[in-house]
CSV table of C-alpha atoms in Angstrom, one decimal:
chain,number,residue,atom,x,y,z
A,1,MET,CA,-143.6,242.0,-30.4
A,2,SER,CA,-143.4,241.0,-34.1
A,3,ASN,CA,-146.0,240.9,-36.8
A,4,PHE,CA,-148.4,238.1,-36.0
A,5,GLN,CA,-152.0,237.1,-35.3
A,6,PRO,CA,-153.0,236.7,-31.6
A,7,ARG,CA,-154.4,233.3,-30.6
A,8,LEU,CA,-158.2,233.0,-30.2
A,9,GLN,CA,-157.6,231.6,-26.8
A,10,THR,CA,-155.8,234.8,-25.8
A,11,LEU,CA,-158.5,237.1,-27.2
A,12,ALA,CA,-161.2,235.1,-25.4
A,13,GLN,CA,-159.8,236.3,-22.1
A,14,LEU,CA,-161.4,239.7,-22.8
A,15,ILE,CA,-164.9,238.2,-23.1
A,16,PRO,CA,-166.8,238.3,-19.8
A,17,PRO,CA,-168.2,235.0,-18.7
A,18,LEU,CA,-171.9,235.0,-18.3
A,19,SER,CA,-173.2,234.1,-14.8
A,20,PRO,CA,-176.6,234.2,-13.0
A,21,ASP,CA,-174.9,236.4,-10.4
A,22,MET,CA,-174.3,239.3,-12.9
A,23,HIS,CA,-176.1,242.6,-12.9
A,24,LYS,CA,-177.0,245.1,-15.6
A,25,GLY,CA,-173.8,246.8,-16.7
A,26,ASP,CA,-171.4,244.0,-15.7
A,27,CYS,CA,-170.8,243.2,-19.3
A,28,GLY,CA,-170.2,246.8,-20.2
A,29,ARG,CA,-171.8,250.2,-20.7
A,30,VAL,CA,-170.8,252.0,-23.9
A,31,ALA,CA,-171.7,255.0,-26.0
A,32,ALA,CA,-171.5,256.1,-29.6
A,33,ILE,CA,-171.2,259.8,-30.1
A,34,GLY,CA,-172.3,260.7,-33.6
A,35,GLY,CA,-175.2,261.1,-35.8
A,36,CYS,CA,-176.6,264.3,-37.5
A,37,GLU,CA,-179.6,265.1,-39.6
A,38,GLU,CA,-178.0,263.6,-42.7
A,39,TYR,CA,-176.3,260.5,-41.1
A,40,THR,CA,-178.5,258.6,-38.7
A,41,GLY,CA,-177.5,255.0,-39.5
A,42,ALA,CA,-173.9,255.2,-38.5
A,43,PRO,CA,-174.2,255.6,-34.7
A,44,TYR,CA,-177.0,253.0,-34.8
A,45,PHE,CA,-174.7,250.4,-36.3
A,46,VAL,CA,-172.0,251.2,-33.8
A,47,ALA,CA,-174.2,250.9,-30.7
A,48,SER,CA,-176.2,248.0,-32.0
A,49,THR,CA,-173.1,246.0,-32.8
A,50,ALA,CA,-171.8,246.5,-29.3
A,51,LEU,CA,-175.1,245.2,-28.0
A,52,ARG,CA,-175.2,242.2,-30.3
A,53,LEU,CA,-171.8,241.2,-29.1
A,54,GLY,CA,-172.9,241.3,-25.5
A,55,THR,CA,-172.5,244.6,-23.9
A,56,ASP,CA,-175.4,245.5,-21.6
A,57,ILE,CA,-176.2,249.1,-22.2
A,58,ALA,CA,-175.5,251.2,-25.3
A,59,TYR,CA,-176.1,255.0,-25.5
A,60,VAL,CA,-176.1,257.2,-28.6
A,61,ILE,CA,-175.3,260.8,-28.2
A,62,CYS,CA,-176.4,262.6,-31.3
A,63,GLU,CA,-177.6,265.9,-32.8
A,64,LYS,CA,-181.1,267.0,-32.0
A,65,ASP,CA,-182.6,266.4,-35.4
A,66,ALA,CA,-181.2,262.8,-35.5
A,67,GLY,CA,-182.6,261.7,-32.1
A,68,ALA,CA,-186.1,260.8,-33.0
A,69,VAL,CA,-185.0,258.9,-36.1
A,70,ILE,CA,-182.4,256.8,-34.3
A,71,LYS,CA,-184.9,256.1,-31.5
A,72,GLY,CA,-187.2,254.7,-34.2
A,73,TYR,CA,-184.5,252.3,-35.4
A,74,SER,CA,-184.3,250.4,-32.1
A,75,PRO,CA,-185.9,250.4,-28.6
A,76,ASP,CA,-182.7,248.8,-27.3
A,77,LEU,CA,-180.7,252.0,-27.6
A,78,ILE,CA,-180.7,254.9,-25.1
A,79,VAL,CA,-180.7,257.9,-27.3
A,80,ASN,CA,-179.6,261.3,-26.0
A,81,PRO,CA,-180.0,264.1,-28.6
A,82,TYR,CA,-177.6,266.5,-26.8
A,83,LEU,CA,-175.5,267.7,-29.8
A,84,ARG,CA,-176.5,270.9,-31.6
A,85,SER,CA,-175.6,272.0,-35.1
A,86,VAL,CA,-174.9,275.6,-36.0
A,87,ASP,CA,-178.5,275.9,-37.2
A,88,ASN,CA,-179.9,274.3,-34.1
A,89,HIS,CA,-177.9,275.8,-31.2
A,90,SER,CA,-180.2,278.5,-30.0
A,91,ASP,CA,-181.6,276.4,-27.1
A,92,ARG,CA,-178.3,275.0,-25.9
A,93,SER,CA,-174.7,276.4,-25.7
A,94,LEU,CA,-171.5,274.4,-26.1
A,95,GLU,CA,-171.1,274.6,-22.3
A,96,ASP,CA,-174.6,273.2,-21.7
A,97,ILE,CA,-173.8,270.3,-24.1
A,98,GLN,CA,-170.6,269.6,-22.2
A,99,ARG,CA,-172.4,269.6,-18.9
A,100,LYS,CA,-174.9,267.0,-20.4
A,101,ILE,CA,-172.2,264.7,-21.8
A,102,GLU,CA,-169.7,264.5,-19.0
A,103,PRO,CA,-171.9,262.9,-16.4
A,104,LEU,CA,-172.8,260.2,-18.9
A,105,LEU,CA,-169.1,259.5,-19.6
A,106,ASP,CA,-168.7,258.8,-15.9
A,107,LYS,CA,-171.0,255.8,-16.3
A,108,LEU,CA,-169.2,254.2,-19.2
A,109,HIS,CA,-166.5,251.6,-19.8
A,110,ALA,CA,-165.7,252.8,-23.4
A,111,VAL,CA,-166.9,255.4,-25.9
A,112,SER,CA,-166.8,255.7,-29.7
A,113,VAL,CA,-166.7,259.0,-31.5
A,114,GLY,CA,-167.1,260.1,-35.1
A,115,SER,CA,-169.7,257.9,-36.8
A,116,GLY,CA,-172.1,260.1,-38.7
A,117,LEU,CA,-170.9,263.4,-37.3
A,118,GLY,CA,-170.8,265.3,-40.5
A,119,ASN,CA,-168.9,268.6,-41.0
A,120,ASP,CA,-170.8,271.0,-38.8
A,121,GLY,CA,-168.5,273.2,-36.8
A,122,ASN,CA,-170.7,273.3,-33.7
A,123,ILE,CA,-171.0,269.5,-33.5
A,124,ARG,CA,-167.3,269.0,-34.1
A,125,GLU,CA,-166.4,271.4,-31.2
A,126,SER,CA,-168.7,269.4,-28.9
A,127,VAL,CA,-167.0,266.2,-30.0
A,128,ARG,CA,-163.6,267.7,-29.5
A,129,ARG,CA,-164.5,268.5,-25.9
A,130,ALA,CA,-166.0,265.0,-25.4
A,131,ILE,CA,-162.8,263.4,-26.6
A,132,GLN,CA,-160.8,265.5,-24.1
A,133,ALA,CA,-163.3,264.7,-21.3
A,134,ALA,CA,-163.1,260.9,-22.1
A,135,ARG,CA,-159.3,261.1,-22.0
A,136,ASP,CA,-159.4,263.0,-18.7
A,137,ARG,CA,-161.4,260.0,-17.3
A,138,ARG,CA,-159.0,257.5,-18.9
A,139,LEU,CA,-161.9,256.0,-20.8
A,140,PRO,CA,-161.1,253.8,-23.8
A,141,ILE,CA,-161.9,255.7,-27.0
A,142,VAL,CA,-162.6,254.6,-30.6
A,143,ILE,CA,-162.1,257.4,-33.1
A,144,ASP,CA,-163.5,256.9,-36.5
A,145,ALA,CA,-164.9,258.7,-39.6
A,146,ASP,CA,-165.4,262.4,-39.1
A,147,ALA,CA,-163.6,262.5,-35.7
A,148,LEU,CA,-160.4,261.5,-37.5
A,149,ALA,CA,-160.5,265.0,-39.1
A,150,ILE,CA,-160.5,266.5,-35.6
A,151,VAL,CA,-157.3,264.5,-34.8
A,152,GLY,CA,-155.8,265.6,-38.1
A,153,GLU,CA,-156.4,269.2,-37.2
A,154,SER,CA,-155.2,268.8,-33.6
A,155,PRO,CA,-153.1,265.6,-33.1
A,156,ASP,CA,-152.4,266.7,-29.5
A,157,ILE,CA,-155.9,265.8,-28.6
A,158,ILE,CA,-155.1,262.1,-28.6
A,159,SER,CA,-151.2,262.0,-28.8
A,160,GLY,CA,-149.6,260.1,-26.0
A,161,TYR,CA,-152.9,258.5,-25.0
A,162,HIS,CA,-152.6,254.7,-25.0
A,163,ASN,CA,-156.2,253.8,-24.4
A,164,ALA,CA,-157.5,254.8,-27.9
A,165,VAL,CA,-158.0,253.1,-31.2
A,166,LEU,CA,-158.1,255.1,-34.4
A,167,THR,CA,-159.8,253.3,-37.4
A,168,PRO,CA,-159.0,255.1,-40.7
A,169,ASN,CA,-159.9,253.8,-44.1
A,170,PRO,CA,-157.1,254.3,-46.8
A,171,PRO,CA,-158.1,257.9,-47.7
A,172,GLU,CA,-158.5,258.9,-44.1
A,173,PHE,CA,-155.2,257.2,-43.3
A,174,ALA,CA,-153.5,259.2,-46.1
A,175,ARG,CA,-154.9,262.5,-44.7
A,176,LEU,CA,-153.8,261.5,-41.2
A,177,CYS,CA,-150.3,260.7,-42.3
A,178,LYS,CA,-150.1,264.1,-44.1
A,179,ALA,CA,-151.2,265.9,-40.9
A,180,LEU,CA,-148.6,264.0,-38.9
A,181,GLY,CA,-145.8,264.6,-41.5
A,182,VAL,CA,-145.4,260.9,-42.2
A,183,ALA,CA,-144.3,260.1,-45.8
A,184,THR,CA,-146.4,257.3,-47.5
A,185,ASP,CA,-144.4,256.8,-50.7
A,186,ASP,CA,-142.5,253.6,-51.4
A,187,LYS,CA,-143.2,251.9,-48.1
A,188,PRO,CA,-145.5,249.0,-47.2
A,189,VAL,CA,-148.7,250.0,-45.4
A,190,ASP,CA,-147.7,248.3,-42.2
A,191,GLN,CA,-144.5,250.2,-42.0
A,192,VAL,CA,-146.2,253.5,-42.7
A,193,ALA,CA,-148.8,252.7,-40.0
A,194,GLN,CA,-146.1,252.0,-37.5
A,195,LEU,CA,-144.4,255.3,-38.2
A,196,ALA,CA,-147.8,257.1,-37.9
A,197,ALA,CA,-148.5,255.3,-34.6
A,198,GLN,CA,-145.0,256.3,-33.3
A,199,LYS,CA,-145.7,259.9,-34.2
A,200,LEU,CA,-148.9,259.7,-32.1
A,201,GLY,CA,-147.0,258.1,-29.3
A,202,GLY,CA,-149.7,256.0,-27.7
A,203,PRO,CA,-152.9,255.3,-29.6
A,204,THR,CA,-153.4,252.1,-31.6
A,205,LEU,CA,-154.0,252.5,-35.3
A,206,LEU,CA,-156.3,250.2,-37.1
A,207,VAL,CA,-155.9,250.8,-40.8
A,208,LYS,CA,-158.7,249.2,-42.7
A,209,GLY,CA,-158.2,247.4,-46.0
A,210,ARG,CA,-158.1,243.9,-47.6
A,211,LYS,CA,-155.8,243.1,-44.8
A,212,ASP,CA,-156.4,245.2,-41.7
A,213,ILE,CA,-153.2,246.6,-40.1
A,214,ILE,CA,-153.2,247.1,-36.4
A,215,THR,CA,-150.2,248.8,-34.6
A,216,ASP,CA,-149.3,250.7,-31.6
A,217,GLY,CA,-146.0,251.8,-33.1
A,218,HIS,CA,-144.1,248.9,-31.6
A,219,GLY,CA,-145.7,245.7,-32.9
A,220,VAL,CA,-148.1,244.9,-35.7
A,221,PHE,CA,-151.1,242.6,-36.0
A,222,ILE,CA,-152.3,241.8,-39.5
A,223,CYS,CA,-155.9,240.5,-39.9
A,224,ASP,CA,-156.4,238.7,-43.2
A,225,GLU,CA,-159.7,237.1,-42.3
A,226,THR,CA,-161.8,236.4,-45.4
A,227,SER,CA,-164.6,239.0,-45.9
A,228,GLY,CA,-167.5,239.4,-48.3
A,229,LEU,CA,-167.1,241.2,-51.6
A,230,ARG,CA,-169.5,244.0,-50.9
A,231,ARG,CA,-168.2,247.4,-49.7
A,232,CYS,CA,-171.4,249.0,-48.6
A,233,GLY,CA,-171.4,252.0,-46.3
A,234,GLY,CA,-171.8,251.2,-42.6
A,235,GLN,CA,-169.4,248.3,-42.3
A,236,GLY,CA,-166.8,250.6,-40.7
A,237,ASP,CA,-169.4,251.6,-38.1
A,238,ILE,CA,-169.9,247.9,-37.3
A,239,LEU,CA,-166.1,247.5,-36.9
A,240,SER,CA,-166.2,250.5,-34.5
A,241,GLY,CA,-169.0,249.0,-32.5
A,242,ALA,CA,-167.1,245.7,-32.2
A,243,THR,CA,-163.9,247.5,-31.2
A,244,LEU,CA,-166.0,249.5,-28.6
A,245,ALA,CA,-167.3,246.2,-27.1
A,246,PHE,CA,-163.9,244.6,-26.7
A,247,LEU,CA,-162.4,247.8,-25.3
A,248,ALA,CA,-165.1,248.0,-22.7
A,249,TRP,CA,-164.5,244.4,-21.8
A,250,GLY,CA,-160.8,245.2,-21.6
A,251,GLU,CA,-161.5,247.7,-18.9
A,252,LYS,CA,-163.4,245.0,-16.9
A,253,TYR,CA,-160.5,242.6,-17.5
A,254,LYS,CA,-158.0,245.1,-16.1
A,255,GLN,CA,-160.2,245.6,-13.1
A,256,GLY,CA,-160.1,241.8,-12.4
A,257,ALA,CA,-163.9,241.4,-12.9
A,258,TRP,CA,-163.3,237.7,-13.8
A,259,LYS,CA,-160.3,235.4,-13.5
A,260,SER,CA,-159.0,233.6,-16.5
A,261,THR,CA,-157.5,230.1,-16.5
A,262,ALA,CA,-155.5,230.8,-19.7
A,263,GLN,CA,-151.7,230.6,-19.5
A,264,GLU,CA,-151.1,233.5,-21.8
A,265,LYS,CA,-152.2,236.7,-20.2
A,266,ILE,CA,-152.8,240.0,-22.0
A,267,GLU,CA,-150.6,242.9,-20.9
A,268,HIS,CA,-152.8,245.8,-20.0
A,269,LYS,CA,-151.0,248.1,-22.4
A,270,LEU,CA,-151.7,245.7,-25.3
A,271,ILE,CA,-155.5,245.4,-24.7
A,272,PRO,CA,-156.3,248.0,-27.5
A,273,MET,CA,-154.3,246.0,-30.0
A,274,HIS,CA,-156.0,242.8,-29.1
A,275,ALA,CA,-159.5,244.5,-29.0
A,276,ALA,CA,-158.9,245.9,-32.4
A,277,TYR,CA,-157.8,242.6,-33.9
A,278,ALA,CA,-160.8,240.7,-32.4
A,279,ALA,CA,-163.1,243.4,-33.9
A,280,CYS,CA,-161.5,243.1,-37.3
A,281,MET,CA,-161.7,239.4,-37.3
A,282,LEU,CA,-165.4,239.3,-36.3
A,283,THR,CA,-166.5,242.1,-38.7
A,284,LYS,CA,-164.8,240.5,-41.7
A,285,HIS,CA,-166.3,237.1,-40.8
A,286,ALA,CA,-169.8,238.7,-40.4
A,287,SER,CA,-169.3,240.3,-43.8
A,288,TYR,CA,-168.4,237.0,-45.3
A,289,LEU,CA,-171.4,235.3,-43.8
A,290,ALA,CA,-173.7,238.1,-45.0
A,291,TYR,CA,-172.3,237.9,-48.5
A,292,GLU,CA,-172.7,234.1,-48.6
A,293,GLU,CA,-176.4,234.6,-47.8
A,294,CYS,CA,-177.2,237.8,-49.7
A,295,GLY,CA,-174.6,238.2,-52.5
A,296,ARG,CA,-174.8,241.5,-54.3
A,297,ALA,CA,-177.8,242.4,-52.2
A,298,THR,CA,-175.6,242.5,-49.0
A,299,MET,CA,-176.1,245.7,-47.0
A,300,SER,CA,-174.7,246.7,-43.7
A,301,THR,CA,-177.9,245.6,-42.0
A,302,SER,CA,-177.2,242.2,-43.5
A,303,VAL,CA,-173.7,242.2,-41.9
A,304,LEU,CA,-175.2,243.4,-38.5
A,305,GLU,CA,-177.5,240.4,-38.5
A,306,GLN,CA,-174.5,238.1,-38.7
A,307,VAL,CA,-172.4,239.6,-36.0
A,308,ASP,CA,-173.6,237.3,-33.2
A,309,ILE,CA,-173.2,234.3,-35.5
A,310,ALA,CA,-169.7,235.3,-36.4
A,311,PHE,CA,-169.0,235.7,-32.6
A,312,ASP,CA,-170.3,232.1,-31.9
A,313,ASN,CA,-168.3,230.7,-34.9
A,314,LYS,CA,-165.0,232.1,-33.6
A,315,PHE,CA,-165.4,231.9,-29.8
A,316,GLU,CA,-168.1,229.5,-28.7
A,317,GLU,CA,-165.8,226.4,-28.5
A,318,ILE,CA,-162.9,228.5,-27.1
A,319,LEU,CA,-165.1,229.9,-24.3
A,320,GLU,CA,-166.1,226.4,-23.3
A,321,ALA,CA,-162.4,225.2,-23.3
A,322,VAL,CA,-161.0,228.4,-21.6
A,323,LYS,CA,-163.7,229.2,-19.2
A,324,PRO,CA,-162.8,232.1,-16.8
A,325,ALA,CA,-164.0,231.6,-13.2
A,326,SER,CA,-166.2,234.2,-11.6
A,327,LYS,CA,-164.5,236.2,-8.9
């Protein structure tokens, strides 16, 4: 597979066709693990983006002190304040937290970890265990923000696992490359990203930038969709939420939940690459739409409000032309 952009008709195969015969959960159950006393908005953006794109149920698993705040943001989210910081751990051990999280993972089609975690050691250990538990269940995993530091400390936690997408920004990518022993000097970013993905031996890397680089170590997608000019905090969480939605749909696609009439099928091993590209395209387009409307006043809430419009702009006509048949 060479460097190219997948066709919209190909990406559209991952999107579940809506039908009156569907039930709650048929379009995906997802969770965002993250959120602490200081950072409550990040997991909200992840889970809300997944809902706005069309997943049915979105959980947030957060620290105790973040729970009430995130619940106040939206009644659409199911908020489980299971995590405990070092200062808050007297009522629940790490083993208790693990016993709370693992049954929830059994219900999911995909999980995102890292948004709004912070640096608390107790929370990080719970998240490290959650990543391993998700991997044991072969769940698709999005790893972003503070969870990337966990991978940097212990790459083996995700090495060799093909059903994961890591979403570093440039500084996070530089730290990850250093941890992996990948030199970044005098090479184009896409080549460095390929080398880093090869070192990891399975996960897809989504390196954020003016042009997003997506690679599994073999091929490269480059997303050069036009975005807005604001770089407000929270847009990466929206990207994680979009990736989460497409990965969840990818699991349903693999299970044959619907039949596609498209000629060009997606190989199952390439679903993370396609999910990441679709998420990049939609997030950048939503950013562009938000900036066109709000200009310098654009915030991540502005981008979130454009996610469904961006989806319609890119996929509405395609979904009419390439309409999968219900099984």
